[in-house]
Coordinates of C-alpha atoms and ligand atoms in Angstrom, one line a residue:
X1 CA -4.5 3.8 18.0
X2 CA -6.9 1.0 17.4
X3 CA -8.9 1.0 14.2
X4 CA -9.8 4.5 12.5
X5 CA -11.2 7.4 14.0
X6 CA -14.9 7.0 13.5
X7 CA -14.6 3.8 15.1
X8 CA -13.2 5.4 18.2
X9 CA -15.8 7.9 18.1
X10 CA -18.5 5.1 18.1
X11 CA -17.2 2.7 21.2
X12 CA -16.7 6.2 23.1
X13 CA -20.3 7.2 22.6
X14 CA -21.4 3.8 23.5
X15 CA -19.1 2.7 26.1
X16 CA -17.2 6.2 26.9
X17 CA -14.1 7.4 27.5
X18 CA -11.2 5.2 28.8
X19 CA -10.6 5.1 32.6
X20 CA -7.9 7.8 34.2
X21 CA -6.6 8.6 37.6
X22 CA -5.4 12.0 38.3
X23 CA -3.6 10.0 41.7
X24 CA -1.2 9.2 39.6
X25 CA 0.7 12.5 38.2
X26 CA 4.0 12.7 39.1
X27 CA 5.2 14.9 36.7
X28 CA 4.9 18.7 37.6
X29 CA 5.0 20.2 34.3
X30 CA 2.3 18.1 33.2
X31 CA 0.0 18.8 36.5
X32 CA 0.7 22.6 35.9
X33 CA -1.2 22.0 32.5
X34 CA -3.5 19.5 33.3
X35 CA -5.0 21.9 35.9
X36 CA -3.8 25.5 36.2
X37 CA -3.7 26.0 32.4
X38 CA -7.0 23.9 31.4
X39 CA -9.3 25.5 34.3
X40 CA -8.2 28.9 33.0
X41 CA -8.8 27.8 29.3
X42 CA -12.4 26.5 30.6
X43 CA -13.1 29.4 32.3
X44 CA -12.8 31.9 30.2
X45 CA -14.0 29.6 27.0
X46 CA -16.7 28.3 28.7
X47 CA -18.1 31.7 29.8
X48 CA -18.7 32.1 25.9
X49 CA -19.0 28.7 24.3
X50 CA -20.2 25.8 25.2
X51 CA -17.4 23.0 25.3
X52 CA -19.2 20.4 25.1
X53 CA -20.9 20.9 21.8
X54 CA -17.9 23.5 20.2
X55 CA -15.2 22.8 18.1
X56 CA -12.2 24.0 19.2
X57 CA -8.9 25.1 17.6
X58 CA -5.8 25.1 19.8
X59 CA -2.8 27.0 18.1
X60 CA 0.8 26.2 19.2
X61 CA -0.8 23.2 21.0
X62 CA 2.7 21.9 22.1
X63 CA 2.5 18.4 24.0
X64 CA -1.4 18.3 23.7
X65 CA -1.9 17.9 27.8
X66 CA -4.0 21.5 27.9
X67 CA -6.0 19.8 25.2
X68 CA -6.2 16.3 26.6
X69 CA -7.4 18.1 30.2
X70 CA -10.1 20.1 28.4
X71 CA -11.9 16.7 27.2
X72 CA -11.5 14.9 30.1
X73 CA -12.1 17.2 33.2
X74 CA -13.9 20.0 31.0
X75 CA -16.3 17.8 28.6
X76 CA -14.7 18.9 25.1
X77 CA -15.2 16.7 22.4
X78 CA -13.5 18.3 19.0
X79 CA -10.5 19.6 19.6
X80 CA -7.8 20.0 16.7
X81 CA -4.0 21.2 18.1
X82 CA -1.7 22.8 15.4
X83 CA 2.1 23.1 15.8
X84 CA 5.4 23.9 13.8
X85 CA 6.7 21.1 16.0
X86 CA 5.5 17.3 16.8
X87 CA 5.9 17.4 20.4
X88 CA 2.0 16.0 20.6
X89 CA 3.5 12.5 19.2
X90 CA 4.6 11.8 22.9
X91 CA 0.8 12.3 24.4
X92 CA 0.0 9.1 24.1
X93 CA 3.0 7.8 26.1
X94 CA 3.0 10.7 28.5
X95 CA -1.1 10.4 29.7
X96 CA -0.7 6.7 29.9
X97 CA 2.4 7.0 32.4
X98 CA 0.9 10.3 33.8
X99 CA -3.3 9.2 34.2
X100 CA -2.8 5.5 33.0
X101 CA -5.1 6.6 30.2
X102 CA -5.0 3.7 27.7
X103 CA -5.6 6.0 24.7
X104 CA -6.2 9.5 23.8
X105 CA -9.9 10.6 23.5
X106 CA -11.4 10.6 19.8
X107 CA -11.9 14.5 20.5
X108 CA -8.0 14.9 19.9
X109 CA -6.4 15.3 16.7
X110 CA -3.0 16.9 15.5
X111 CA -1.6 18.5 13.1
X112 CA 2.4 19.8 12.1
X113 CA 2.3 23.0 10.2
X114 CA 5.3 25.2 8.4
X115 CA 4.7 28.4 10.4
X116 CA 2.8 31.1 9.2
X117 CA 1.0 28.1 7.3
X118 CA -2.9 29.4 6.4
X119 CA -5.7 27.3 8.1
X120 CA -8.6 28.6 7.2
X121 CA -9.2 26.9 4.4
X122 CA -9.4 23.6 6.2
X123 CA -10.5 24.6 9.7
X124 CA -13.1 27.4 8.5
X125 CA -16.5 27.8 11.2
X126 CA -14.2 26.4 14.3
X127 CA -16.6 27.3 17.6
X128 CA -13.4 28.7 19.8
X129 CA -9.5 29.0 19.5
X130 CA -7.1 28.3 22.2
X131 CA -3.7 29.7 22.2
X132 CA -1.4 29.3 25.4
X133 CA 2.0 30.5 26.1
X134 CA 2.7 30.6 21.8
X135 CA 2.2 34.5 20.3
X136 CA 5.3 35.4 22.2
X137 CA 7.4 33.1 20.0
X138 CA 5.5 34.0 16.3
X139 CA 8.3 35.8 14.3
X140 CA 7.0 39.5 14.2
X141 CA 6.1 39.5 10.7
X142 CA 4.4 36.5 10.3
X143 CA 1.6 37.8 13.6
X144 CA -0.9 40.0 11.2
X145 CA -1.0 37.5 8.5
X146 CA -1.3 34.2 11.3
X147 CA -3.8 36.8 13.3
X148 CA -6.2 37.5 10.3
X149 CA -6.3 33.5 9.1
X150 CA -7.3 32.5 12.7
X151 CA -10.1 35.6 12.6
X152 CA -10.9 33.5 9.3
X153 CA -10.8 30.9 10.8
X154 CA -13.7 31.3 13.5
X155 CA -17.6 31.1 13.0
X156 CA -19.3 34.7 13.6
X157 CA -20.1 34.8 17.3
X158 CA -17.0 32.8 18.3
X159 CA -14.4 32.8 20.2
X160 CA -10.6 33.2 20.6
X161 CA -9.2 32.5 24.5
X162 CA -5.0 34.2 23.6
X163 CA -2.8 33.9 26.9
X164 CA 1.3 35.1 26.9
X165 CA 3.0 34.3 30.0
X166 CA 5.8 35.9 30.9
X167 CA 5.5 38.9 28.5
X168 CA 9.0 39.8 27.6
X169 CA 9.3 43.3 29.7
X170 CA 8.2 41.1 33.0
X171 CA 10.7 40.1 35.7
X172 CA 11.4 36.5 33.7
X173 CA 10.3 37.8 30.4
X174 CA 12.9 35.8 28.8
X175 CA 11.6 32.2 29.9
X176 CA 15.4 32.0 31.0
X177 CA 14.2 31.9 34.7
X178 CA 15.0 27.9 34.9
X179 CA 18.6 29.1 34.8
X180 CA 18.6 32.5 36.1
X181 CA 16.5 34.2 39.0
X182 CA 17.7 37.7 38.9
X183 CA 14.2 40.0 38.5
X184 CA 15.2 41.5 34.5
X185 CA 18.6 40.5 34.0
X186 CA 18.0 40.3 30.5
X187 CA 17.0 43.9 30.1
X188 CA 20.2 45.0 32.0
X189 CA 22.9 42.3 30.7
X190 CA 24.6 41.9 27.4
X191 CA 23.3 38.4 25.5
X192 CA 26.9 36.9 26.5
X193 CA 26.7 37.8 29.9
X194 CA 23.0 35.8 30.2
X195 CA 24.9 32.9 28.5
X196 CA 27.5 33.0 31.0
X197 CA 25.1 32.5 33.6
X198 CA 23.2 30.0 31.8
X199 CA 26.1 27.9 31.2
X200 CA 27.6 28.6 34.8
X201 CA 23.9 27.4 36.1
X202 CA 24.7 23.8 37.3
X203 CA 21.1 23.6 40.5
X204 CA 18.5 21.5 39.7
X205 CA 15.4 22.9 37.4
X206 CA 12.2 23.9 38.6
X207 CA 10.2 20.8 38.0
X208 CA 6.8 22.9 36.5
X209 CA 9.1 24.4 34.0
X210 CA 10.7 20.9 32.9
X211 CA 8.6 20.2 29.5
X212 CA 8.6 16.6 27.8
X213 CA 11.4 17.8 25.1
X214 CA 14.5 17.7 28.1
X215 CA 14.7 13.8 27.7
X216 CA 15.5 14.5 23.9
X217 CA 18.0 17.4 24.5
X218 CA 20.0 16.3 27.5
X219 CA 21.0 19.0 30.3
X220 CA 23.3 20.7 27.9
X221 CA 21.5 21.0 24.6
X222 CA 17.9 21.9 26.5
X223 CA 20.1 24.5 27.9
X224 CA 21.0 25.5 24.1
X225 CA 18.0 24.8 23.4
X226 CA 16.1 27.2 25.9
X227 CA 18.4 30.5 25.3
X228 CA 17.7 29.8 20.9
X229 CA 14.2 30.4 22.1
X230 CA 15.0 33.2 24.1
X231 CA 16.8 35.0 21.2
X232 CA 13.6 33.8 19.3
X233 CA 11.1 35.6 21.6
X234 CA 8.7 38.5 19.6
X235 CA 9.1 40.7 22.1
X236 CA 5.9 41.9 21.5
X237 CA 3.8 43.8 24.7
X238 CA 0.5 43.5 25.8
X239 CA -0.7 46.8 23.8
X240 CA 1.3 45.5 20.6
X241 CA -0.7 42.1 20.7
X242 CA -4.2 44.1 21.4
X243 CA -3.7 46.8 18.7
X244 CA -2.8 43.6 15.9
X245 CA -5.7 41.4 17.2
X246 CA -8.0 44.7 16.7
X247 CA -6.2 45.1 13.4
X248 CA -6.7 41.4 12.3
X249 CA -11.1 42.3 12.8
X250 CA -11.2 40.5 15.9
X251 CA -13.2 42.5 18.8
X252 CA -11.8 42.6 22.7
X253 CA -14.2 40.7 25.1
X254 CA -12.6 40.5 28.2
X255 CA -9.0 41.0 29.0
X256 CA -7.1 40.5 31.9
X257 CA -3.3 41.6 32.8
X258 CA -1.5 40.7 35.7
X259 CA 1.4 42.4 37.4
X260 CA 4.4 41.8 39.6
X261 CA 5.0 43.4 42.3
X262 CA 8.8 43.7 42.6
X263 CA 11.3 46.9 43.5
X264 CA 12.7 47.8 39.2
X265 CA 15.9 48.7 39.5
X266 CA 17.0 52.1 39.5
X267 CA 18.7 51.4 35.2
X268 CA 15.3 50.3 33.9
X269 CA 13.1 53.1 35.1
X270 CA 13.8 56.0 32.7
X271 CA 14.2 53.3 30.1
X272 CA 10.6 51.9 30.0
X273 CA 7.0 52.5 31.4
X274 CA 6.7 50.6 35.2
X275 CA 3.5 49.3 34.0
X276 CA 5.4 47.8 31.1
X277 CA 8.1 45.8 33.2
X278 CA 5.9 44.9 36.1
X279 CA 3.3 43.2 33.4
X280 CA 3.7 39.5 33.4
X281 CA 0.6 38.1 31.5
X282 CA -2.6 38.9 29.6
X283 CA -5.8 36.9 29.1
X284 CA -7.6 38.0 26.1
X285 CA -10.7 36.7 24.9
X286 CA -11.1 37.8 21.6
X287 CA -14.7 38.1 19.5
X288 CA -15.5 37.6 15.6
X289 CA -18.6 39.6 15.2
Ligands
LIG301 C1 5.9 27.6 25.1 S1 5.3 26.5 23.9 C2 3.6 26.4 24.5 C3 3.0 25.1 24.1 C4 1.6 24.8 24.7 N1 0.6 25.8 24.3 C5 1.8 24.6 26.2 O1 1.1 25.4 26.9 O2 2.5 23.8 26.6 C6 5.1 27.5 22.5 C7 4.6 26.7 21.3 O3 4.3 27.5 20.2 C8 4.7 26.8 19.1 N2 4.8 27.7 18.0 C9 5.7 28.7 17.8 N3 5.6 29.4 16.7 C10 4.4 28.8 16.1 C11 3.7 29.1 14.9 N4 4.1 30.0 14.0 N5 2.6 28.3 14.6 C12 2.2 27.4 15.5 N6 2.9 27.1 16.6 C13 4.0 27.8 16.9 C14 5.9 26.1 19.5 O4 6.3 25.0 18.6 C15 5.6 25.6 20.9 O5 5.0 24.3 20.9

């Protein structure tokens, strides 16, 4: 950072926005944000907001590169990412190695935040809320109370973009799928048996699943590391999250979910709905009224 914000703010407006090069991305867990996740965030904000002039809210922000790829390919200019962890600290490193970006954007702040932590009392009248890949790892009991402050949080006639992806009935609904490929093996194996094949996993990792946070862990804690969140997971379903966001006074305005089309095995079908295990993600788009 180089002098305070409003500073910033003022050379952007008059000389804009440090130079970037997309050419350069050679990381595929950052390219999976930088595109697939932002366009879909723009997309389905933008159809209701303009980003240009609204200020946004991102909740469970993580590294910040959804956010950073909304101001500089989508036009945003306020966006504010909360987390319960700091894992935005390595942004500026990681867009000047990934873009050769010199500095982030004025438009980005951050912020840590105990979870369950209210907001609304400093972010009250935010234009549109973001929340990607997060609900699905929100202890159960703290989703009414976090879903109500974020309704509080919004202006009437805004916006709240929610995504979950992989819901936790779904093929890889336990986000263990870096280590372990077989199709619902954690809704037909005991928690020891899916640590077994965790630990006995020694392949190489899907690059686009590879966040920031391996360097910090090493190969065998970021395998710890990825089965704690497992056990973490909400398990909350697509109608669960619907039915609290109605709850919290928020109104449905779009919502999307997608399926996968694989053969269940023969032990899961009189145990849950088909449509419940074959559903991988929802979009929502959310209304305050
Ligand atoms: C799978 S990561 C997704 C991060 C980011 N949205 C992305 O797409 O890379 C889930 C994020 O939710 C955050 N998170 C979990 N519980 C939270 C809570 N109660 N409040 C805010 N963030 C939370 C985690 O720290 C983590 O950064």
């Amino acid at each position: 950072m180089s002098g305070p914000h409003w500073m910033l703010r003022l050379r952007e407006r008059l000389w804009g926005l440090p130079p970037w090069d997309a050419g350069r991305i050679g990381d595929e867990w950052f390219r999976a944000h930088f595109f697939h996740a932002a366009d879909l965030v723009a997309q389905w904000l933008g159809g209701a907001l303009r980003l240009p002039t609204a200020r946004l809210l991102n909740f469970g922000c993580g590294d910040g590169i959804t956010d950073l790829a909304l101001v500089l390919r989508h036009g945003a200019t306020a966006i504010h990412g909360v987390d319960i962890r700091r894992e935005y600290a390595k942004l500026p490193r990681i867009a000047r190695e990934q873009l050769g970006l010199a500095r982030l954007p004025a438009a980005l702040t951050f912020e840590t935040i105990a979870p369950g932590a209210p907001l609304a009392g400093r972010h009250a009248g935010v234009d549109g809320i973001v929340s990607w890949s997060t609900f699905e790892h929100v202890a159960r009991a703290q989703l009414p109370p976090i879903l109500r402050d974020l309704h509080a949080c919004l202006r009437p006639g805004g916006v709240f973009f929610l995504q979950i992806e992989p819901l936790f009935h779904s093929p890889w609904g336990s986000h263990l799928r870096r280590y372990d490929d077989v199709p619902w093996h954690h809704l037909l194996a005991s928690e020891d048996e899916l640590w077994q094949a965790m630990e006995a996993y020694q392949g190489e990792l899907q690059p686009d699943e590879v966040d920031f946070g391996f360097a910090d862990f090493g190969p065998e804690g970021y395998k710890r590391w990825v089965f704690s969140e497992y056990q973490a997971l909400n398990r909350l379903t697509a109608d669960e999250l619907v039915d609290l966001a109605v709850r919290a006074g928020f109104t449905v305005r779009r919502q999307e979910r997608r399926q996968v089309d694989l053969p269940i095995p023969e032990a899961l079908l009189g145990r849950y709905p088909e449509e419940l295990l074959r559903n991988n993600e929802i979009l929502l788009l959310l209304g305050k009224d």
